[in-house]
Amino acid sequence: MNADDALVYLVDDEDAVRDALAFLLGSRGLTVRSFASGPELLAALDGERTPPLGVFLLDVRMEPLSGTRLHDELLARGLHNPVLFLTGHGDIPMVVAALKKGAFDFLEKPYSDNALVDRIEQALAVARAMRSEGSRSAERQARLGSLTEREREVMQRVAAGKLNKVIADELHVSVRTVEVHRARVFAKLGVRSAAELATLLAS
């Protein structure tokens, strides 16, 4: 993939992890800027004349600023670039809170290298679309673009008014799995009900 001028802003306070990630992404043709802490990233962004084009890849457990708090700081600066979190300690409330604030995805360690690179490439495509369109429509597309294939399958069925049990039968998964995907879809799209979801998709 040609990354053009879109960057991956990588923040992890563990040198070995940061170096390994930077090497992996660089080997796949992605341009990476690495930072050892949230304050280091913020200082670099404050020194740039134009808003960054790219995505933020943030570890959750960092000092002195956690990944989720760093995300809050980015939003406070008006930066709505796609954000991907890496964590070995994630829990559902943390995931939902981050997604509701517009996070692109939440990847648990240990992660597949290919899956990680694929999600980053998808996030970069969204970042470019947001920059070129610069509109509310672009944000909507960004949120839709953050859904996984399975989440899209669940989304379409929920919007059609199907019950969780029916969706589970159609997709050959458990009802609990449908509930988890449904919660992630609602969080990513910022809706609270099937009716809101249907309205969003129809607009």
C-alpha atoms as a printed R data frame, in Angstrom:
    type eleno elety resid chain resno       x       y      z
1   ATOM     1    CA   MET     A     1   0.000   0.000  0.000
2   ATOM     2    CA   ASN     A     2   1.210   3.456 -0.811
3   ATOM     3    CA   ALA     A     3   0.720   5.512  2.352
4   ATOM     4    CA   ASP     A     4   1.156   8.826  0.514
5   ATOM     5    CA   ASP     A     5   1.457  11.550  3.132
6   ATOM     6    CA   ALA     A     6  -0.730   9.789  5.709
7   ATOM     7    CA   LEU     A     7   1.144   8.766  8.832
8   ATOM     8    CA   VAL     A     8   0.743   6.316 11.665
9   ATOM     9    CA   TYR     A     9   1.367   8.152 14.938
10  ATOM    10    CA   LEU     A    10   2.493   5.358 17.255
11  ATOM    11    CA   VAL     A    11   2.598   5.942 21.021
12  ATOM    12    CA   ASP     A    12   3.864   3.262 23.412
13  ATOM    13    CA   ASP     A    13   6.001   3.755 26.510
14  ATOM    14    CA   GLU     A    14   7.781   0.400 26.144
15  ATOM    15    CA   ASP     A    15  10.828   0.785 23.921
16  ATOM    16    CA   ALA     A    16  10.886  -2.828 22.716
17  ATOM    17    CA   VAL     A    17   7.185  -2.871 21.843
18  ATOM    18    CA   ARG     A    18   7.364   0.506 20.118
19  ATOM    19    CA   ASP     A    19  10.393  -0.504 18.063
20  ATOM    20    CA   ALA     A    20   8.829  -3.826 17.065
21  ATOM    21    CA   LEU     A    21   5.598  -2.136 15.970
22  ATOM    22    CA   ALA     A    22   7.450   0.546 14.039
23  ATOM    23    CA   PHE     A    23   9.497  -2.139 12.258
24  ATOM    24    CA   LEU     A    24   6.378  -4.182 11.431
25  ATOM    25    CA   LEU     A    25   4.466  -1.219 10.020
26  ATOM    26    CA   GLY     A    26   7.493   0.107  8.157
27  ATOM    27    CA   SER     A    27   8.019  -3.306  6.560
28  ATOM    28    CA   ARG     A    28   4.464  -3.093  5.200
29  ATOM    29    CA   GLY     A    29   5.097   0.251  3.531
30  ATOM    30    CA   LEU     A    30   3.510   2.460  6.187
31  ATOM    31    CA   THR     A    31   5.131   5.683  7.358
32  ATOM    32    CA   VAL     A    32   5.433   5.749 11.137
33  ATOM    33    CA   ARG     A    33   6.273   8.433 13.681
34  ATOM    34    CA   SER     A    34   6.992   6.934 17.082
35  ATOM    35    CA   PHE     A    35   6.584   8.554 20.492
36  ATOM    36    CA   ALA     A    36   7.445   7.273 23.961
37  ATOM    37    CA   SER     A    37   4.601   9.078 25.717
38  ATOM    38    CA   GLY     A    38   1.404  11.032 25.260
39  ATOM    39    CA   PRO     A    39   2.969  14.376 26.218
40  ATOM    40    CA   GLU     A    40   5.718  13.778 23.640
41  ATOM    41    CA   LEU     A    41   3.113  13.281 20.918
42  ATOM    42    CA   LEU     A    42   1.106  16.334 21.987
43  ATOM    43    CA   ALA     A    43   4.231  18.499 21.993
44  ATOM    44    CA   ALA     A    44   5.059  17.352 18.461
45  ATOM    45    CA   LEU     A    45   1.519  18.040 17.249
46  ATOM    46    CA   ASP     A    46   1.529  21.494 18.846
47  ATOM    47    CA   GLY     A    47   4.595  22.280 16.747
48  ATOM    48    CA   GLU     A    48   2.940  21.379 13.448
49  ATOM    49    CA   ARG     A    49   1.345  24.076 11.317
50  ATOM    50    CA   THR     A    50  -1.374  21.922  9.825
51  ATOM    51    CA   PRO     A    51  -3.572  19.221 11.379
52  ATOM    52    CA   PRO     A    52  -2.048  15.768 11.051
53  ATOM    53    CA   LEU     A    53  -3.204  13.455  8.273
54  ATOM    54    CA   GLY     A    54  -3.179   9.899  9.484
55  ATOM    55    CA   VAL     A    55  -4.155   7.713 12.390
56  ATOM    56    CA   PHE     A    56  -3.163   7.368 16.022
57  ATOM    57    CA   LEU     A    57  -2.105   3.956 17.342
58  ATOM    58    CA   LEU     A    58  -2.116   4.210 21.141
59  ATOM    59    CA   ASP     A    59  -1.239   1.778 23.882
60  ATOM    60    CA   VAL     A    60  -3.761   1.981 26.717
61  ATOM    61    CA   ARG     A    61  -1.525   1.425 29.740
62  ATOM    62    CA   MET     A    62   1.002   4.249 29.624
63  ATOM    63    CA   GLU     A    63   2.543   6.740 32.010
64  ATOM    64    CA   PRO     A    64   2.173   9.622 32.662
65  ATOM    65    CA   LEU     A    65  -0.838   9.775 30.310
66  ATOM    66    CA   SER     A    66  -2.940   6.710 29.516
67  ATOM    67    CA   GLY     A    67  -4.076   6.011 25.980
68  ATOM    68    CA   THR     A    68  -7.687   6.862 26.785
69  ATOM    69    CA   ARG     A    69  -6.714  10.145 28.428
70  ATOM    70    CA   LEU     A    70  -4.484  10.921 25.453
71  ATOM    71    CA   HIS     A    71  -7.483  10.316 23.201
72  ATOM    72    CA   ASP     A    72  -9.420  12.863 25.252
73  ATOM    73    CA   GLU     A    73  -6.600  15.381 24.776
74  ATOM    74    CA   LEU     A    74  -6.611  14.818 21.011
75  ATOM    75    CA   LEU     A    75 -10.360  15.379 20.869
76  ATOM    76    CA   ALA     A    76  -9.986  18.535 22.980
77  ATOM    77    CA   ARG     A    77  -7.596  19.831 20.303
78  ATOM    78    CA   GLY     A    78 -10.212  19.164 17.632
79  ATOM    79    CA   LEU     A    79  -8.346  16.174 16.201
80  ATOM    80    CA   HIS     A    80 -10.819  13.519 15.119
81  ATOM    81    CA   ASN     A    81  -8.396  11.283 13.245
82  ATOM    82    CA   PRO     A    82  -9.105   7.549 13.514
83  ATOM    83    CA   VAL     A    83  -7.712   6.169 16.784
84  ATOM    84    CA   LEU     A    84  -6.821   2.528 17.372
85  ATOM    85    CA   PHE     A    85  -6.061   1.267 20.864
86  ATOM    86    CA   LEU     A    86  -3.777  -1.620 21.817
87  ATOM    87    CA   THR     A    87  -4.320  -3.218 25.199
88  ATOM    88    CA   GLY     A    88  -3.649  -6.360 27.137
89  ATOM    89    CA   HIS     A    89  -5.953  -5.314 29.923
90  ATOM    90    CA   GLY     A    90  -9.087  -4.058 28.178
91  ATOM    91    CA   ASP     A    91 -12.546  -4.513 29.626
92  ATOM    92    CA   ILE     A    92 -15.962  -3.946 28.096
93  ATOM    93    CA   PRO     A    93 -16.733  -0.603 29.813
94  ATOM    94    CA   MET     A    94 -13.389   0.827 28.649
95  ATOM    95    CA   VAL     A    95 -13.974  -0.442 25.114
96  ATOM    96    CA   VAL     A    96 -17.496   0.979 24.931
97  ATOM    97    CA   ALA     A    97 -16.423   4.349 26.372
98  ATOM    98    CA   ALA     A    98 -13.613   4.677 23.831
99  ATOM    99    CA   LEU     A    99 -15.831   3.668 20.920
100 ATOM   100    CA   LYS     A   100 -18.532   6.124 21.945
101 ATOM   101    CA   LYS     A   101 -15.939   8.884 21.726
102 ATOM   102    CA   GLY     A   102 -15.207   7.877 18.150
103 ATOM   103    CA   ALA     A   103 -12.327   5.408 18.495
104 ATOM   104    CA   PHE     A   104 -11.876   3.401 15.300
105 ATOM   105    CA   ASP     A   105 -11.112   0.089 16.984
106 ATOM   106    CA   PHE     A   106  -9.762  -1.616 20.078
107 ATOM   107    CA   LEU     A   107  -7.282  -4.479 19.559
108 ATOM   108    CA   GLU     A   108  -6.350  -6.824 22.368
109 ATOM   109    CA   LYS     A   109  -2.854  -8.206 22.842
110 ATOM   110    CA   PRO     A   110  -1.618 -10.572 21.613
111 ATOM   111    CA   TYR     A   111  -2.827  -9.454 18.201
112 ATOM   112    CA   SER     A   112  -2.261 -10.852 14.744
113 ATOM   113    CA   ASP     A   113   0.256  -8.790 12.774
114 ATOM   114    CA   ASN     A   114  -1.811  -9.098  9.612
115 ATOM   115    CA   ALA     A   115  -5.037  -8.145 11.370
116 ATOM   116    CA   LEU     A   116  -3.362  -5.116 12.949
117 ATOM   117    CA   VAL     A   117  -1.919  -3.887  9.649
118 ATOM   118    CA   ASP     A   118  -5.241  -4.462  7.880
119 ATOM   119    CA   ARG     A   119  -7.129  -2.358 10.440
120 ATOM   120    CA   ILE     A   120  -4.518   0.411 10.269
121 ATOM   121    CA   GLU     A   121  -4.759   0.486  6.473
122 ATOM   122    CA   GLN     A   122  -8.542   0.712  6.716
123 ATOM   123    CA   ALA     A   123  -8.212   3.527  9.250
124 ATOM   124    CA   LEU     A   124  -5.788   5.374  6.963
125 ATOM   125    CA   ALA     A   125  -8.283   5.115  4.110
126 ATOM   126    CA   VAL     A   126 -10.920   6.635  6.385
127 ATOM   127    CA   ALA     A   127  -8.524   9.415  7.428
128 ATOM   128    CA   ARG     A   128  -7.941  10.330  3.782
129 ATOM   129    CA   ALA     A   129 -11.680  10.325  3.083
130 ATOM   130    CA   MET     A   130 -12.323  12.562  6.082
131 ATOM   131    CA   ARG     A   131  -9.649  14.998  4.919
132 ATOM   132    CA   SER     A   132 -10.940  15.119  1.341
133 ATOM   133    CA   GLU     A   133 -14.615  15.433  2.240
134 ATOM   134    CA   GLY     A   134 -14.275  17.417  5.449
135 ATOM   135    CA   SER     A   135 -17.935  17.067  6.310
136 ATOM   136    CA   ARG     A   136 -20.409  15.488  8.656
137 ATOM   137    CA   SER     A   137 -21.012  12.903  5.986
138 ATOM   138    CA   ALA     A   138 -17.342  11.975  6.196
139 ATOM   139    CA   GLU     A   139 -17.656  11.373  9.937
140 ATOM   140    CA   ARG     A   140 -20.644   9.117  9.308
141 ATOM   141    CA   GLN     A   141 -18.684   7.192  6.709
142 ATOM   142    CA   ALA     A   142 -15.734   6.966  9.091
143 ATOM   143    CA   ARG     A   143 -17.919   5.422 11.767
144 ATOM   144    CA   LEU     A   144 -19.405   2.957  9.294
145 ATOM   145    CA   GLY     A   145 -15.934   2.196  8.011
146 ATOM   146    CA   SER     A   146 -14.809   1.241 11.507
147 ATOM   147    CA   LEU     A   147 -17.205  -1.723 11.588
148 ATOM   148    CA   THR     A   148 -15.851  -5.201 11.053
149 ATOM   149    CA   GLU     A   149 -17.504  -7.504  8.510
150 ATOM   150    CA   ARG     A   150 -19.326  -9.385 11.273
151 ATOM   151    CA   GLU     A   151 -20.482  -6.138 12.881
152 ATOM   152    CA   ARG     A   152 -21.896  -5.053  9.524
153 ATOM   153    CA   GLU     A   153 -23.822  -8.322  9.236
154 ATOM   154    CA   VAL     A   154 -25.313  -7.809 12.689
155 ATOM   155    CA   MET     A   155 -25.987  -4.115 11.980
156 ATOM   156    CA   GLN     A   156 -28.012  -4.862  8.854
157 ATOM   157    CA   ARG     A   157 -30.159  -7.391 10.666
158 ATOM   158    CA   VAL     A   158 -30.699  -5.200 13.736
159 ATOM   159    CA   ALA     A   159 -31.728  -2.304 11.486
160 ATOM   160    CA   ALA     A   160 -34.213  -4.627  9.810
161 ATOM   161    CA   GLY     A   161 -35.830  -5.210 13.195
162 ATOM   162    CA   LYS     A   162 -34.719  -8.803 13.719
163 ATOM   163    CA   LEU     A   163 -34.429 -10.194 17.256
164 ATOM   164    CA   ASN     A   164 -31.051 -11.262 18.663
165 ATOM   165    CA   LYS     A   165 -32.080 -14.931 18.661
166 ATOM   166    CA   VAL     A   166 -33.057 -14.782 14.985
167 ATOM   167    CA   ILE     A   167 -29.781 -13.052 14.109
168 ATOM   168    CA   ALA     A   168 -27.843 -15.668 16.078
169 ATOM   169    CA   ASP     A   169 -29.572 -18.471 14.155
170 ATOM   170    CA   GLU     A   170 -28.911 -16.811 10.791
171 ATOM   171    CA   LEU     A   171 -25.219 -16.190 11.525
172 ATOM   172    CA   HIS     A   172 -24.708 -19.510 13.357
173 ATOM   173    CA   VAL     A   173 -23.361 -17.827 16.500
174 ATOM   174    CA   SER     A   174 -24.532 -17.547 20.106
175 ATOM   175    CA   VAL     A   175 -27.019 -14.941 21.276
176 ATOM   176    CA   ARG     A   176 -24.294 -13.575 23.568
177 ATOM   177    CA   THR     A   177 -22.016 -13.041 20.557
178 ATOM   178    CA   VAL     A   178 -24.791 -11.113 18.807
179 ATOM   179    CA   GLU     A   179 -25.286  -8.984 21.933
180 ATOM   180    CA   VAL     A   180 -21.574  -8.096 22.021
181 ATOM   181    CA   HIS     A   181 -21.489  -7.178 18.316
182 ATOM   182    CA   ARG     A   182 -24.738  -5.207 18.677
183 ATOM   183    CA   ALA     A   183 -23.255  -3.216 21.582
184 ATOM   184    CA   ARG     A   184 -20.130  -2.466 19.565
185 ATOM   185    CA   VAL     A   185 -22.182  -1.344 16.552
186 ATOM   186    CA   PHE     A   186 -24.293   0.986 18.698
187 ATOM   187    CA   ALA     A   187 -21.175   2.405 20.388
188 ATOM   188    CA   LYS     A   188 -19.273   2.951 17.143
189 ATOM   189    CA   LEU     A   189 -22.213   4.585 15.387
190 ATOM   190    CA   GLY     A   190 -23.361   6.607 18.388
191 ATOM   191    CA   VAL     A   191 -26.916   5.254 18.419
192 ATOM   192    CA   ARG     A   192 -29.001   3.920 21.306
193 ATOM   193    CA   SER     A   193 -31.672   1.848 19.614
194 ATOM   194    CA   ALA     A   194 -32.518  -0.161 16.519
195 ATOM   195    CA   ALA     A   195 -34.799   2.672 15.414
196 ATOM   196    CA   GLU     A   196 -31.947   5.205 15.601
197 ATOM   197    CA   LEU     A   197 -29.736   2.803 13.692
198 ATOM   198    CA   ALA     A   198 -32.310   2.386 10.923
199 ATOM   199    CA   THR     A   199 -32.706   6.152 10.680
200 ATOM   200    CA   LEU     A   200 -28.945   6.661 10.436
201 ATOM   201    CA   LEU     A   201 -28.591   4.102  7.668
202 ATOM   202    CA   ALA     A   202 -31.510   5.585  5.743
203 ATOM   203    CA   SER     A   203 -30.115   9.148  5.850
